[in-house]
Every structure is written in structure tokens, then in C-alpha cells.
Amino acid sequence: GIQHLKRRAPVLGGNFGIWAGMFSSFDCALMYARNVDDHFNPIASGFITGGVLAIRAGPRVAFRNAIFGGLILSMIQLVEVIMVKW
């Protein structure tokens, strides 16, 4: 119940912080390397972050998580484009 959530909150917060830090690092690195700030950078950053965070589980799991990370960021970018246009 709620007690379990309270006990897990620091772990989940730490995991999110690690994910956000890696994502931002990859996003900035891609912007610097490509010299372009477009919708591809966060999608690729989500792909790379998902893969790197799961690499210890093996290449198959890492690739699956990389695909999932890229898809999630693709959906976020799509919503952003839709919101800007309308």
C-alpha cells in the first residue's frame, strides 16, 4: 500500500535522476556532434539511454529497452509537434 510507496520513493527518485542525467548528457552530446537541435536528438537520446541502462542484463534486453526508450521519446516529440501546430 502507501507504506510500500513511501519506502520505494527514494529508490524511484534516484533511478529517475540517473535516467534524466544520462538522457540530458546524450542529448547535449548529440546536439554538439550534429550541430543541429531537432526532434531526432531526444529520440536518439532516449534510445541510447534505455540501452545503456539495461546493458548489464545482456544485449537482447538492452536492445529491447533501447527500442522502448526511443518509442517513448518519439511519442513525446509527436505530442510536442501537435501541441505547437495547434
JSON list of C-alpha atoms in Angstrom, two decimals:
[
{"chain": "A", "resi": 1, "resn": "GLY", "atom": "CA", "xyz": [0.00, 0.00, 0.00]},
{"chain": "A", "resi": 2, "resn": "ILE", "atom": "CA", "xyz": [1.05, 3.52, 0.75]},
{"chain": "A", "resi": 3, "resn": "GLN", "atom": "CA", "xyz": [3.81, 2.40, 3.13]},
{"chain": "A", "resi": 4, "resn": "HIS", "atom": "CA", "xyz": [5.43, 0.44, 0.31]},
{"chain": "A", "resi": 5, "resn": "LEU", "atom": "CA", "xyz": [5.33, 3.54, -1.90]},
{"chain": "A", "resi": 6, "resn": "LYS", "atom": "CA", "xyz": [6.94, 5.61, 0.83]},
{"chain": "A", "resi": 7, "resn": "ARG", "atom": "CA", "xyz": [9.74, 3.07, 1.24]},
{"chain": "A", "resi": 8, "resn": "ARG", "atom": "CA", "xyz": [10.37, 2.89, -2.53]},
{"chain": "A", "resi": 9, "resn": "ALA", "atom": "CA", "xyz": [10.21, 6.65, -3.17]},
{"chain": "A", "resi": 10, "resn": "PRO", "atom": "CA", "xyz": [13.95, 7.32, -2.66]},
{"chain": "A", "resi": 11, "resn": "VAL", "atom": "CA", "xyz": [14.90, 4.44, -4.95]},
{"chain": "A", "resi": 12, "resn": "LEU", "atom": "CA", "xyz": [12.49, 5.51, -7.68]},
{"chain": "A", "resi": 13, "resn": "GLY", "atom": "CA", "xyz": [13.59, 9.13, -7.35]},
{"chain": "A", "resi": 14, "resn": "GLY", "atom": "CA", "xyz": [17.24, 8.12, -7.63]},
{"chain": "A", "resi": 15, "resn": "ASN", "atom": "CA", "xyz": [16.56, 5.96, -10.68]},
{"chain": "A", "resi": 16, "resn": "PHE", "atom": "CA", "xyz": [14.72, 8.82, -12.36]},
{"chain": "A", "resi": 17, "resn": "GLY", "atom": "CA", "xyz": [17.58, 11.17, -11.55]},
{"chain": "A", "resi": 18, "resn": "ILE", "atom": "CA", "xyz": [20.10, 8.79, -13.15]},
{"chain": "A", "resi": 19, "resn": "TRP", "atom": "CA", "xyz": [17.89, 8.40, -16.22]},
{"chain": "A", "resi": 20, "resn": "ALA", "atom": "CA", "xyz": [17.40, 12.17, -16.55]},
{"chain": "A", "resi": 21, "resn": "GLY", "atom": "CA", "xyz": [21.11, 12.88, -16.16]},
{"chain": "A", "resi": 22, "resn": "MET", "atom": "CA", "xyz": [22.10, 10.34, -18.78]},
{"chain": "A", "resi": 23, "resn": "PHE", "atom": "CA", "xyz": [19.36, 11.47, -21.16]},
{"chain": "A", "resi": 24, "resn": "SER", "atom": "CA", "xyz": [20.43, 15.11, -20.87]},
{"chain": "A", "resi": 25, "resn": "SER", "atom": "CA", "xyz": [24.09, 14.19, -21.36]},
{"chain": "A", "resi": 26, "resn": "PHE", "atom": "CA", "xyz": [23.34, 12.21, -24.51]},
{"chain": "A", "resi": 27, "resn": "ASP", "atom": "CA", "xyz": [21.01, 14.93, -25.79]},
{"chain": "A", "resi": 28, "resn": "CYS", "atom": "CA", "xyz": [23.66, 17.63, -25.35]},
{"chain": "A", "resi": 29, "resn": "ALA", "atom": "CA", "xyz": [26.36, 15.39, -26.87]},
{"chain": "A", "resi": 30, "resn": "LEU", "atom": "CA", "xyz": [24.18, 14.75, -29.93]},
{"chain": "A", "resi": 31, "resn": "MET", "atom": "CA", "xyz": [23.42, 18.45, -30.32]},
{"chain": "A", "resi": 32, "resn": "TYR", "atom": "CA", "xyz": [27.14, 19.20, -30.17]},
{"chain": "A", "resi": 33, "resn": "ALA", "atom": "CA", "xyz": [28.15, 16.36, -32.51]},
{"chain": "A", "resi": 34, "resn": "ARG", "atom": "CA", "xyz": [25.42, 17.01, -35.09]},
{"chain": "A", "resi": 35, "resn": "ASN", "atom": "CA", "xyz": [25.34, 20.80, -34.66]},
{"chain": "A", "resi": 36, "resn": "VAL", "atom": "CA", "xyz": [21.56, 20.57, -35.05]},
{"chain": "A", "resi": 37, "resn": "ASP", "atom": "CA", "xyz": [18.78, 20.93, -32.48]},
{"chain": "A", "resi": 38, "resn": "ASP", "atom": "CA", "xyz": [15.86, 18.95, -33.90]},
{"chain": "A", "resi": 39, "resn": "HIS", "atom": "CA", "xyz": [13.39, 16.25, -32.85]},
{"chain": "A", "resi": 40, "resn": "PHE", "atom": "CA", "xyz": [15.84, 13.46, -33.65]},
{"chain": "A", "resi": 41, "resn": "ASN", "atom": "CA", "xyz": [18.20, 14.29, -30.76]},
{"chain": "A", "resi": 42, "resn": "PRO", "atom": "CA", "xyz": [15.82, 13.46, -27.88]},
{"chain": "A", "resi": 43, "resn": "ILE", "atom": "CA", "xyz": [14.56, 10.35, -29.68]},
{"chain": "A", "resi": 44, "resn": "ALA", "atom": "CA", "xyz": [18.11, 9.09, -30.18]},
{"chain": "A", "resi": 45, "resn": "SER", "atom": "CA", "xyz": [18.98, 10.08, -26.61]},
{"chain": "A", "resi": 46, "resn": "GLY", "atom": "CA", "xyz": [16.05, 8.05, -25.28]},
{"chain": "A", "resi": 47, "resn": "PHE", "atom": "CA", "xyz": [17.18, 5.10, -27.40]},
{"chain": "A", "resi": 48, "resn": "ILE", "atom": "CA", "xyz": [20.77, 5.33, -26.16]},
{"chain": "A", "resi": 49, "resn": "THR", "atom": "CA", "xyz": [19.78, 5.90, -22.52]},
{"chain": "A", "resi": 50, "resn": "GLY", "atom": "CA", "xyz": [17.42, 2.92, -22.50]},
{"chain": "A", "resi": 51, "resn": "GLY", "atom": "CA", "xyz": [20.11, 0.69, -23.95]},
{"chain": "A", "resi": 52, "resn": "VAL", "atom": "CA", "xyz": [22.92, 1.87, -21.70]},
{"chain": "A", "resi": 53, "resn": "LEU", "atom": "CA", "xyz": [20.87, 1.48, -18.52]},
{"chain": "A", "resi": 54, "resn": "ALA", "atom": "CA", "xyz": [19.97, -2.12, -19.44]},
{"chain": "A", "resi": 55, "resn": "ILE", "atom": "CA", "xyz": [23.33, -3.25, -20.85]},
{"chain": "A", "resi": 56, "resn": "ARG", "atom": "CA", "xyz": [24.18, -5.34, -17.78]},
{"chain": "A", "resi": 57, "resn": "ALA", "atom": "CA", "xyz": [21.15, -7.55, -18.48]},
{"chain": "A", "resi": 58, "resn": "GLY", "atom": "CA", "xyz": [22.61, -8.55, -21.86]},
{"chain": "A", "resi": 59, "resn": "PRO", "atom": "CA", "xyz": [22.43, -7.30, -25.43]},
{"chain": "A", "resi": 60, "resn": "ARG", "atom": "CA", "xyz": [18.92, -8.59, -26.13]},
{"chain": "A", "resi": 61, "resn": "VAL", "atom": "CA", "xyz": [17.40, -6.84, -23.12]},
{"chain": "A", "resi": 62, "resn": "ALA", "atom": "CA", "xyz": [19.46, -3.71, -23.77]},
{"chain": "A", "resi": 63, "resn": "PHE", "atom": "CA", "xyz": [18.24, -3.53, -27.36]},
{"chain": "A", "resi": 64, "resn": "ARG", "atom": "CA", "xyz": [14.62, -4.04, -26.30]},
{"chain": "A", "resi": 65, "resn": "ASN", "atom": "CA", "xyz": [14.91, -1.28, -23.70]},
{"chain": "A", "resi": 66, "resn": "ALA", "atom": "CA", "xyz": [16.63, 0.96, -26.23]},
{"chain": "A", "resi": 67, "resn": "ILE", "atom": "CA", "xyz": [13.72, 0.50, -28.66]},
{"chain": "A", "resi": 68, "resn": "PHE", "atom": "CA", "xyz": [11.25, 1.20, -25.87]},
{"chain": "A", "resi": 69, "resn": "GLY", "atom": "CA", "xyz": [13.14, 4.35, -24.84]},
{"chain": "A", "resi": 70, "resn": "GLY", "atom": "CA", "xyz": [13.19, 5.58, -28.42]},
{"chain": "A", "resi": 71, "resn": "LEU", "atom": "CA", "xyz": [9.48, 4.88, -28.85]},
{"chain": "A", "resi": 72, "resn": "ILE", "atom": "CA", "xyz": [8.53, 6.69, -25.67]},
{"chain": "A", "resi": 73, "resn": "LEU", "atom": "CA", "xyz": [10.54, 9.75, -26.67]},
{"chain": "A", "resi": 74, "resn": "SER", "atom": "CA", "xyz": [9.08, 9.57, -30.19]},
{"chain": "A", "resi": 75, "resn": "MET", "atom": "CA", "xyz": [5.59, 9.76, -28.72]},
{"chain": "A", "resi": 76, "resn": "ILE", "atom": "CA", "xyz": [6.60, 12.70, -26.53]},
{"chain": "A", "resi": 77, "resn": "GLN", "atom": "CA", "xyz": [8.07, 14.51, -29.55]},
{"chain": "A", "resi": 78, "resn": "LEU", "atom": "CA", "xyz": [4.93, 13.80, -31.58]},
{"chain": "A", "resi": 79, "resn": "VAL", "atom": "CA", "xyz": [2.73, 15.29, -28.87]},
{"chain": "A", "resi": 80, "resn": "GLU", "atom": "CA", "xyz": [5.05, 18.30, -28.73]},
{"chain": "A", "resi": 81, "resn": "VAL", "atom": "CA", "xyz": [4.76, 18.84, -32.50]},
{"chain": "A", "resi": 82, "resn": "ILE", "atom": "CA", "xyz": [0.98, 18.51, -32.36]},
{"chain": "A", "resi": 83, "resn": "MET", "atom": "CA", "xyz": [0.73, 20.98, -29.49]},
{"chain": "A", "resi": 84, "resn": "VAL", "atom": "CA", "xyz": [2.93, 23.53, -31.28]},
{"chain": "A", "resi": 85, "resn": "LYS", "atom": "CA", "xyz": [0.98, 23.29, -34.55]},
{"chain": "A", "resi": 86, "resn": "TRP", "atom": "CA", "xyz": [-2.46, 23.63, -32.95]}
]
